[in-house]
Amino acid sequence: EPSTLVPLLHGCQQLLLVGDQNQLPPTVTSQPAAKGGLDQSLFARLVDPAVADVAPALSPKLLSRQYRMHPGIAEFPSFRFYDGLVKSVP
């Protein structure tokens, strides 16, 4: 995450971050670190409604096509995490 600050500190005009808030969260074994919020990924924090007041220009986009998994396997995460919006492409 600190690497995402570099362009921001050097005055970038636009920043494109690619990730997924529904992926596995960070593994944090330290209770103080977890209490400090390090148990939540950058993308989970960015899509948090509380952040919308601070950074209203954030507009996450869903990549709705997947090519890597067998369609039978991909069906579960599509419905469980993405409301069935991710479709398999043959």
mmCIF file of C-alpha atoms in Angstrom:
data_model
loop_
_atom_site.group_PDB
_atom_site.id
_atom_site.type_symbol
_atom_site.label_atom_id
_atom_site.label_comp_id
_atom_site.label_asym_id
_atom_site.label_seq_id
_atom_site.Cartn_x
_atom_site.Cartn_y
_atom_site.Cartn_z
ATOM 1 C CA GLU A 1 0.000 0.000 0.000
ATOM 2 C CA PRO A 2 2.721 2.563 0.649
ATOM 3 C CA SER A 3 3.658 2.350 -3.028
ATOM 4 C CA THR A 4 0.254 3.816 -3.919
ATOM 5 C CA LEU A 5 1.212 6.983 -2.058
ATOM 6 C CA VAL A 6 4.202 7.727 -4.296
ATOM 7 C CA PRO A 7 2.215 9.078 -7.275
ATOM 8 C CA LEU A 8 -0.143 10.917 -4.961
ATOM 9 C CA LEU A 9 2.724 12.655 -3.184
ATOM 10 C CA HIS A 10 4.253 13.703 -6.494
ATOM 11 C CA GLY A 11 1.141 15.429 -7.837
ATOM 12 C CA CYS A 12 -0.364 12.903 -10.237
ATOM 13 C CA GLN A 13 -3.503 14.148 -11.973
ATOM 14 C CA GLN A 14 -5.141 10.736 -12.343
ATOM 15 C CA LEU A 15 -4.554 7.413 -10.656
ATOM 16 C CA LEU A 16 -5.811 4.024 -11.790
ATOM 17 C CA LEU A 17 -5.782 1.247 -9.212
ATOM 18 C CA VAL A 18 -6.628 -2.315 -10.209
ATOM 19 C CA GLY A 19 -7.780 -4.710 -7.533
ATOM 20 C CA ASP A 20 -10.734 -6.366 -5.908
ATOM 21 C CA GLN A 21 -12.238 -5.688 -2.510
ATOM 22 C CA ASN A 22 -13.755 -9.186 -2.523
ATOM 23 C CA GLN A 23 -10.412 -11.000 -2.622
ATOM 24 C CA LEU A 24 -8.862 -12.493 0.496
ATOM 25 C CA PRO A 25 -8.082 -9.865 3.127
ATOM 26 C CA PRO A 26 -4.554 -9.350 4.452
ATOM 27 C CA THR A 27 -3.278 -11.861 7.003
ATOM 28 C CA VAL A 28 -2.628 -9.880 10.152
ATOM 29 C CA THR A 29 -1.487 -11.656 13.297
ATOM 30 C CA SER A 30 -0.881 -8.549 15.391
ATOM 31 C CA GLN A 31 -3.872 -7.331 17.377
ATOM 32 C CA PRO A 32 -2.614 -3.707 17.473
ATOM 33 C CA ALA A 33 -2.153 -3.789 13.684
ATOM 34 C CA ALA A 34 -5.649 -5.218 13.205
ATOM 35 C CA LYS A 35 -7.103 -2.552 15.490
ATOM 36 C CA GLY A 36 -5.258 0.003 13.370
ATOM 37 C CA GLY A 37 -7.147 -1.164 10.292
ATOM 38 C CA LEU A 38 -4.421 -3.204 8.624
ATOM 39 C CA ASP A 39 -6.698 -6.248 8.502
ATOM 40 C CA GLN A 40 -8.699 -4.571 5.731
ATOM 41 C CA SER A 41 -7.387 -4.269 2.179
ATOM 42 C CA LEU A 42 -6.804 -0.965 0.426
ATOM 43 C CA PHE A 43 -9.660 -1.673 -1.980
ATOM 44 C CA ALA A 44 -12.076 -2.614 0.808
ATOM 45 C CA ARG A 45 -11.331 0.727 2.452
ATOM 46 C CA LEU A 46 -11.668 2.645 -0.817
ATOM 47 C CA VAL A 47 -15.158 1.302 -1.525
ATOM 48 C CA ASP A 48 -16.298 1.842 2.061
ATOM 49 C CA PRO A 49 -19.279 4.259 2.044
ATOM 50 C CA ALA A 50 -17.553 6.324 4.738
ATOM 51 C CA VAL A 51 -14.788 7.138 2.219
ATOM 52 C CA ALA A 52 -17.311 8.457 -0.322
ATOM 53 C CA ASP A 53 -17.529 11.716 1.637
ATOM 54 C CA VAL A 54 -13.756 12.161 1.499
ATOM 55 C CA ALA A 55 -13.097 10.912 -2.040
ATOM 56 C CA PRO A 56 -16.296 11.273 -4.085
ATOM 57 C CA ALA A 57 -14.427 10.853 -7.387
ATOM 58 C CA LEU A 58 -13.796 7.159 -6.716
ATOM 59 C CA SER A 59 -15.860 5.093 -9.111
ATOM 60 C CA PRO A 60 -15.132 1.365 -8.977
ATOM 61 C CA LYS A 61 -15.781 -0.584 -12.176
ATOM 62 C CA LEU A 62 -16.577 -4.291 -12.270
ATOM 63 C CA LEU A 63 -14.754 -6.355 -14.870
ATOM 64 C CA SER A 64 -17.655 -8.626 -15.719
ATOM 65 C CA ARG A 65 -15.955 -11.261 -17.880
ATOM 66 C CA GLN A 66 -13.689 -13.998 -16.615
ATOM 67 C CA TYR A 67 -11.525 -16.223 -18.773
ATOM 68 C CA ARG A 68 -9.449 -18.273 -16.328
ATOM 69 C CA MET A 69 -11.765 -20.554 -14.364
ATOM 70 C CA HIS A 70 -13.967 -23.360 -15.542
ATOM 71 C CA PRO A 71 -17.509 -21.896 -15.786
ATOM 72 C CA GLY A 72 -18.805 -24.403 -13.221
ATOM 73 C CA ILE A 73 -16.246 -23.228 -10.670
ATOM 74 C CA ALA A 74 -16.618 -19.534 -11.525
ATOM 75 C CA GLU A 75 -20.370 -19.607 -10.975
ATOM 76 C CA PHE A 76 -20.126 -19.716 -7.168
ATOM 77 C CA PRO A 77 -17.946 -16.609 -6.646
ATOM 78 C CA SER A 78 -19.909 -14.756 -9.305
ATOM 79 C CA PHE A 79 -23.150 -15.183 -7.398
ATOM 80 C CA ARG A 80 -21.678 -15.085 -3.870
ATOM 81 C CA PHE A 81 -19.570 -11.945 -4.241
ATOM 82 C CA TYR A 82 -20.697 -10.172 -7.438
ATOM 83 C CA ASP A 83 -24.478 -10.681 -7.589
ATOM 84 C CA GLY A 84 -24.090 -12.951 -10.604
ATOM 85 C CA LEU A 85 -22.619 -10.174 -12.732
ATOM 86 C CA VAL A 86 -19.347 -11.929 -13.618
ATOM 87 C CA LYS A 87 -19.821 -14.175 -16.638
ATOM 88 C CA SER A 88 -17.516 -16.808 -18.095
ATOM 89 C CA VAL A 89 -16.264 -16.301 -21.612
ATOM 90 C CA PRO A 90 -15.557 -19.460 -23.632
#
